[in-house]
CSV table of C-alpha atoms in Angstrom, one decimal:
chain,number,residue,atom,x,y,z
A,1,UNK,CA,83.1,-3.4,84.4
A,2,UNK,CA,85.0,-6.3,83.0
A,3,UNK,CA,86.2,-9.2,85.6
A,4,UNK,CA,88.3,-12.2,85.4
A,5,UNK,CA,87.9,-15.1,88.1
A,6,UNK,CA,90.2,-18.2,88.0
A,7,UNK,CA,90.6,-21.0,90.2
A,8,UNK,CA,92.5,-20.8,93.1
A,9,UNK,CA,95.6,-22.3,93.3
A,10,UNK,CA,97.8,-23.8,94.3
A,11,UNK,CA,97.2,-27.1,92.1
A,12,UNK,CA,99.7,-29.8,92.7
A,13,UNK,CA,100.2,-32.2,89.6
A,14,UNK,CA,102.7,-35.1,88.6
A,15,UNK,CA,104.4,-34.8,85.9
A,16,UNK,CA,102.6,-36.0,83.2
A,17,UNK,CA,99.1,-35.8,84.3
A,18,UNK,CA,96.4,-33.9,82.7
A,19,UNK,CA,96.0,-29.9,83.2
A,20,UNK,CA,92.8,-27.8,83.4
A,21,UNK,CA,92.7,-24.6,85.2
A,22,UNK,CA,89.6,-22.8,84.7
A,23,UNK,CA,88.7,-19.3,83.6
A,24,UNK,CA,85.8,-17.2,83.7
A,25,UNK,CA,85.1,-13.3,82.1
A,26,UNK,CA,82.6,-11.0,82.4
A,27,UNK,CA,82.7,-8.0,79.6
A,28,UNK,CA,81.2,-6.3,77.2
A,29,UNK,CA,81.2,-6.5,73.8
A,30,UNK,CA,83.5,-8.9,72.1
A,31,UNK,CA,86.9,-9.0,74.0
A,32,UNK,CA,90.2,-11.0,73.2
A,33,UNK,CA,91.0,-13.8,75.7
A,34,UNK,CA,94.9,-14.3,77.0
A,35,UNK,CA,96.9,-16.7,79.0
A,36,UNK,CA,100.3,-15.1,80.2
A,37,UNK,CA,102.7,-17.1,82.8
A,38,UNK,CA,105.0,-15.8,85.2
A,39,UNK,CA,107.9,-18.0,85.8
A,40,UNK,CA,109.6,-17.4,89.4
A,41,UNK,CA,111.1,-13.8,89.2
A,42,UNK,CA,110.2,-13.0,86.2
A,43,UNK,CA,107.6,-10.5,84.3
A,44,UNK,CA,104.7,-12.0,82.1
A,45,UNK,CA,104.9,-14.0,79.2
A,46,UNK,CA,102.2,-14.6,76.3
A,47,UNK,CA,101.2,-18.1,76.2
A,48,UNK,CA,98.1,-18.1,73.8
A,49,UNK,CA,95.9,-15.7,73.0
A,50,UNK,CA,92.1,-15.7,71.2
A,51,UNK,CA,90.5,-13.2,69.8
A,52,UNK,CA,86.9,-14.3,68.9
A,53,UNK,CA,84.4,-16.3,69.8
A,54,UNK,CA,85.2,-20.3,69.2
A,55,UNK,CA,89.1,-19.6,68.4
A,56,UNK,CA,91.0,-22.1,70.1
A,57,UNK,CA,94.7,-20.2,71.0
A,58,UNK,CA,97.6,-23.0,71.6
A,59,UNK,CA,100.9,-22.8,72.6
A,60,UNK,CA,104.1,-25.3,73.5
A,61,UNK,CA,101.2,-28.6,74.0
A,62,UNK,CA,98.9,-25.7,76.1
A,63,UNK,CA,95.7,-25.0,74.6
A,64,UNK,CA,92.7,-22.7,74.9
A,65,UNK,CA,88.9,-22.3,73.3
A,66,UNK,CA,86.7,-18.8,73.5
A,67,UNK,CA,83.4,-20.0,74.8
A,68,UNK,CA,80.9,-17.2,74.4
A,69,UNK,CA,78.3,-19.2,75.3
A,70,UNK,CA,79.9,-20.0,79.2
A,71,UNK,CA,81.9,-17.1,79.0
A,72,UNK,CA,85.1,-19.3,79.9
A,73,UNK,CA,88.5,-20.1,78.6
A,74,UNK,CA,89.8,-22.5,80.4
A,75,UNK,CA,93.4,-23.4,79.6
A,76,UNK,CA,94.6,-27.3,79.2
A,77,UNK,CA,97.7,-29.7,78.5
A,78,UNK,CA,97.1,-33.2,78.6
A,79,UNK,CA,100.7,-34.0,80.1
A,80,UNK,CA,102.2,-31.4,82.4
A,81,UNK,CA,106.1,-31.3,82.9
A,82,UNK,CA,108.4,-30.1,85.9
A,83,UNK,CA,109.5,-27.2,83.8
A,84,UNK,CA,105.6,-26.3,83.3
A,85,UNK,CA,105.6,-24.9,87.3
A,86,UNK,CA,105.0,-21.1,87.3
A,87,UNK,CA,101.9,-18.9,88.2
A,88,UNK,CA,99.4,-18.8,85.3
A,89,UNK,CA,97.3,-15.6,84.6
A,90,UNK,CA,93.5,-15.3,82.6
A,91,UNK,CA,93.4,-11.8,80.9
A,92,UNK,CA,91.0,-10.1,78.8
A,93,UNK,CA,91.4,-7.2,77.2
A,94,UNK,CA,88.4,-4.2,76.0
A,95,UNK,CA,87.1,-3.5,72.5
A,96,UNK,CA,90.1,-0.8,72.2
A,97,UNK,CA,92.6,-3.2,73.4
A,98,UNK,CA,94.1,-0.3,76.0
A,99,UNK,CA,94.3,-2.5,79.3
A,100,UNK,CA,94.1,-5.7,80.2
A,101,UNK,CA,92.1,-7.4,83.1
A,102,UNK,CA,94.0,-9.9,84.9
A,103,UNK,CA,92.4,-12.7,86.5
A,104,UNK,CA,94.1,-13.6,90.5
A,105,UNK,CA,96.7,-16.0,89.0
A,106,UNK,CA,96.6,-19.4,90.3
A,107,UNK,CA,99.8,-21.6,90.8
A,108,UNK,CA,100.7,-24.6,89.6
A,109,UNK,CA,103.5,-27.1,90.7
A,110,UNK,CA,104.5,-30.4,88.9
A,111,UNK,CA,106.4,-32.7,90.7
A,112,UNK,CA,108.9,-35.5,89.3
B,1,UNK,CA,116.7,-7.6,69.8
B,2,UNK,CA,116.0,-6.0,73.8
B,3,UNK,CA,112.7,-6.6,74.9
B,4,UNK,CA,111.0,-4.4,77.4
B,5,UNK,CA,113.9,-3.0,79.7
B,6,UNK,CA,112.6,-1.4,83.4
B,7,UNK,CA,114.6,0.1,86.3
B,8,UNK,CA,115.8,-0.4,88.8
B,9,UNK,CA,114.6,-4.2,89.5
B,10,UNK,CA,114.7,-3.0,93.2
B,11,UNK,CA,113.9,-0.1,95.5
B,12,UNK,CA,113.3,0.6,99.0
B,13,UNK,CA,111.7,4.0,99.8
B,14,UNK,CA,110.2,5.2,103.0
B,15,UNK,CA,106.4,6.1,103.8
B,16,UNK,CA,106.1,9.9,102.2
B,17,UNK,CA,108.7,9.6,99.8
B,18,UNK,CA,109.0,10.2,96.0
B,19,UNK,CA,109.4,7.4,93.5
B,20,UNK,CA,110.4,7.1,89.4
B,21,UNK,CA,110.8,4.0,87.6
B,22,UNK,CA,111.6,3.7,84.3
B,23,UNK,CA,110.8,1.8,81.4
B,24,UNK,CA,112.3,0.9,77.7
B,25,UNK,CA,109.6,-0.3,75.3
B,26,UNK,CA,110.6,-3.3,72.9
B,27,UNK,CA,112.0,-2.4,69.4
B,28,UNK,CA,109.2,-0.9,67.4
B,29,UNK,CA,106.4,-0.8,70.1
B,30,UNK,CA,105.5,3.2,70.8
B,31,UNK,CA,102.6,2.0,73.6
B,32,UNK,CA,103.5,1.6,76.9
B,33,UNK,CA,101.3,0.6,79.9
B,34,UNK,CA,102.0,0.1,83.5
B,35,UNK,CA,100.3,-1.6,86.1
B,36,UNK,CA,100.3,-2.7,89.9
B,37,UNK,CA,100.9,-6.2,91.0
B,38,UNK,CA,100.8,-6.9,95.4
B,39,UNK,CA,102.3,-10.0,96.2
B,40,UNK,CA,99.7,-13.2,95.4
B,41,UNK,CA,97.6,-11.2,93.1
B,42,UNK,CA,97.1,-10.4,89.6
B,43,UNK,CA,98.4,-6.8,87.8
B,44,UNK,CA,96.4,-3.9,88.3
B,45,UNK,CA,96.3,-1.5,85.3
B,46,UNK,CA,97.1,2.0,86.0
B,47,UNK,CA,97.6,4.0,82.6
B,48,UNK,CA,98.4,3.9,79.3
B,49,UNK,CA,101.0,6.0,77.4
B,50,UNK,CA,100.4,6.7,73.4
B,51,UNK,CA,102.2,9.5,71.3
B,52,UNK,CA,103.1,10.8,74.8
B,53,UNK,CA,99.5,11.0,76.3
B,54,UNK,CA,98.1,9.4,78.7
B,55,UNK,CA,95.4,7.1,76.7
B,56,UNK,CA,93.2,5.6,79.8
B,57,UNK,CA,93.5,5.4,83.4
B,58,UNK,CA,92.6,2.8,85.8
B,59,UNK,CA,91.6,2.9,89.2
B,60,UNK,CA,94.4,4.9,90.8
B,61,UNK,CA,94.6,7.8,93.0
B,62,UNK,CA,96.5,11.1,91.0
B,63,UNK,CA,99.5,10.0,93.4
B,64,UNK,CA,100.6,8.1,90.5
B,65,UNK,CA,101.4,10.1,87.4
B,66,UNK,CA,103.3,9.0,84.0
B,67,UNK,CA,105.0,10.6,81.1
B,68,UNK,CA,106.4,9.4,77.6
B,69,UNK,CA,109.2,10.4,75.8
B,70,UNK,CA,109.9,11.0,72.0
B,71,UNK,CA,111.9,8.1,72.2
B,72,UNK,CA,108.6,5.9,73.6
B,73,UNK,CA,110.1,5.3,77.0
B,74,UNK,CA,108.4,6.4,79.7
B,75,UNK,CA,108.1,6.5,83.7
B,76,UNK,CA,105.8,5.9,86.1
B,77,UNK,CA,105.7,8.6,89.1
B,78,UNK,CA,104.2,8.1,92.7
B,79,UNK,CA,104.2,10.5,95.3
B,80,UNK,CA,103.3,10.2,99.1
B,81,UNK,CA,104.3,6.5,99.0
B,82,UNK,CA,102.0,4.9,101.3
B,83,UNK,CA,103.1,1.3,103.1
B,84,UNK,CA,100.3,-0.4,100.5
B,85,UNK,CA,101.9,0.7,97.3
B,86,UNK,CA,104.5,-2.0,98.1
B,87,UNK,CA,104.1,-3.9,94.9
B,88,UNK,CA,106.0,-4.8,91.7
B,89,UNK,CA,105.6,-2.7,88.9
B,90,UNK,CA,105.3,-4.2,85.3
B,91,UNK,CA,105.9,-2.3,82.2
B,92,UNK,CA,103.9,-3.4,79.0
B,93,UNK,CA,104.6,-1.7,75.5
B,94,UNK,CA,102.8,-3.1,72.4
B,95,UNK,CA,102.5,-1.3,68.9
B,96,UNK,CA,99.9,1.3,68.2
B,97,UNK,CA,96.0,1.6,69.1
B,98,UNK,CA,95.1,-2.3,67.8
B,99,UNK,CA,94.6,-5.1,70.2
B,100,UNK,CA,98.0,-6.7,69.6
B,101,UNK,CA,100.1,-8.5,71.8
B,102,UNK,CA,102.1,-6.6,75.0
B,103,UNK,CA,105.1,-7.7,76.2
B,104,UNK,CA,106.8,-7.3,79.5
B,105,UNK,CA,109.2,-6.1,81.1
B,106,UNK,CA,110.8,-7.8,84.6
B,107,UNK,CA,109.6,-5.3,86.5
B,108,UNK,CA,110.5,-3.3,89.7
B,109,UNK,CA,109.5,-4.5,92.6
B,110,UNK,CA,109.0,-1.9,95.4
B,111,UNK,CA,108.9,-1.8,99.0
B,112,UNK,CA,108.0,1.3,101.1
B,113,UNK,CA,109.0,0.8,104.6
């Protein structure tokens, strides 16, 4: 079945510095790639999305490419801000597009 | 515009019990999914809801049952609550059978004590 794995969390930044949290799928056939993020109390939020091979999805400075070839889509910013602390989600979803597959979330928190 | 609507945000049921939540699709979407997120993890998917059928399943026990409405909304039932369905409960609705974009609701968080 499909799978999602992410890096664990938490990850601690300064504002400012670089971002890249990792994401790996395992599916079959062609599926579309997703970030969501889940600010403190709240439900899920589209960040960026792809939905083939080489698409790069981007989003308020966050950024995404499909990699078929690693199977990855690992999600970057080059300069992270206090506001940008919440609990970011990899998701895939099937051919059909009926459920997604939600990686374990992994947490990050930017400090001033 | 509303965007997904669910209730109630909070509920505390004991071991055995019966639960309903409830859940408002966005303006225009008529496909609602629901799924299971425990504390620390990521949501589980549980069902579907399409033209008032239940489209796919995930891996849950027939404890949890759904319906959908004319109207789109729909509910999510679980009986014999067990202390591990402690969880919150997210409501998705996107628009027909294409791989477009779901939005969520706030979701309901449950404890069984």
């Amino acid at each position: 079945g499909n799978s999602v794995t992410q890096m664990e969390g938490p990850v601690t930044l300064s504002e400012e510095a670089f971002l890249t949290i990792n994401c790996t799928y395992t599916a079959t056939g062609y599926p579309s790639l997703f970030w969501y993020v889940q600010y403190p109390g709240e439900g899920l939020q589209l960040l960026l999305k792809a939905t083939k091979a080489d698409d790069k999805g981007s989003n308020k400075g966050f950024e995404a490419t499909y990699r078929k070839e690693t199977t990855s889509f690992h999600l970057e910013k080059g300069s992270v801000q206090v506001s940008d602390s919440a609990v970011y989600f990899c998701a895939l979803s099937d051919n059909a597009g009926n459920m997604l597959t939600f990686g374990g979330g992994t947490r990050l928190m930017v400090k001033p | 515009d509303a965007g997904v609507t669910q209730s109630p945000t909070h509920l505390i049921k004991t071991r055995g019990q019966q639960v309903t939540l409830r859940c408002s699709p966005k303006s225009g979407h008529d496909t609602v999914s629901w799924y299971q997120q425990a504390l620390g993890q990521g949501p589980q998917f549980i069902f579907q809801y399409y033209e008032e059928e239940e489209r796919q399943r995930g891996n849950f026990p027939d404890r949890f049952s759904g319906h959908q409405f004319p109207n789109y909304s729909s509910e999510l039932n679980v009986n014999a609550l067990l202390l591990g369905d402690s969880a919150l409960y997210l409501c998705a609705s996107s628009i027909g059978q294409l791989n477009t974009e779901a939005f969520f609701g706030q979701g309901t968080r449950l404890t069984v004590v």
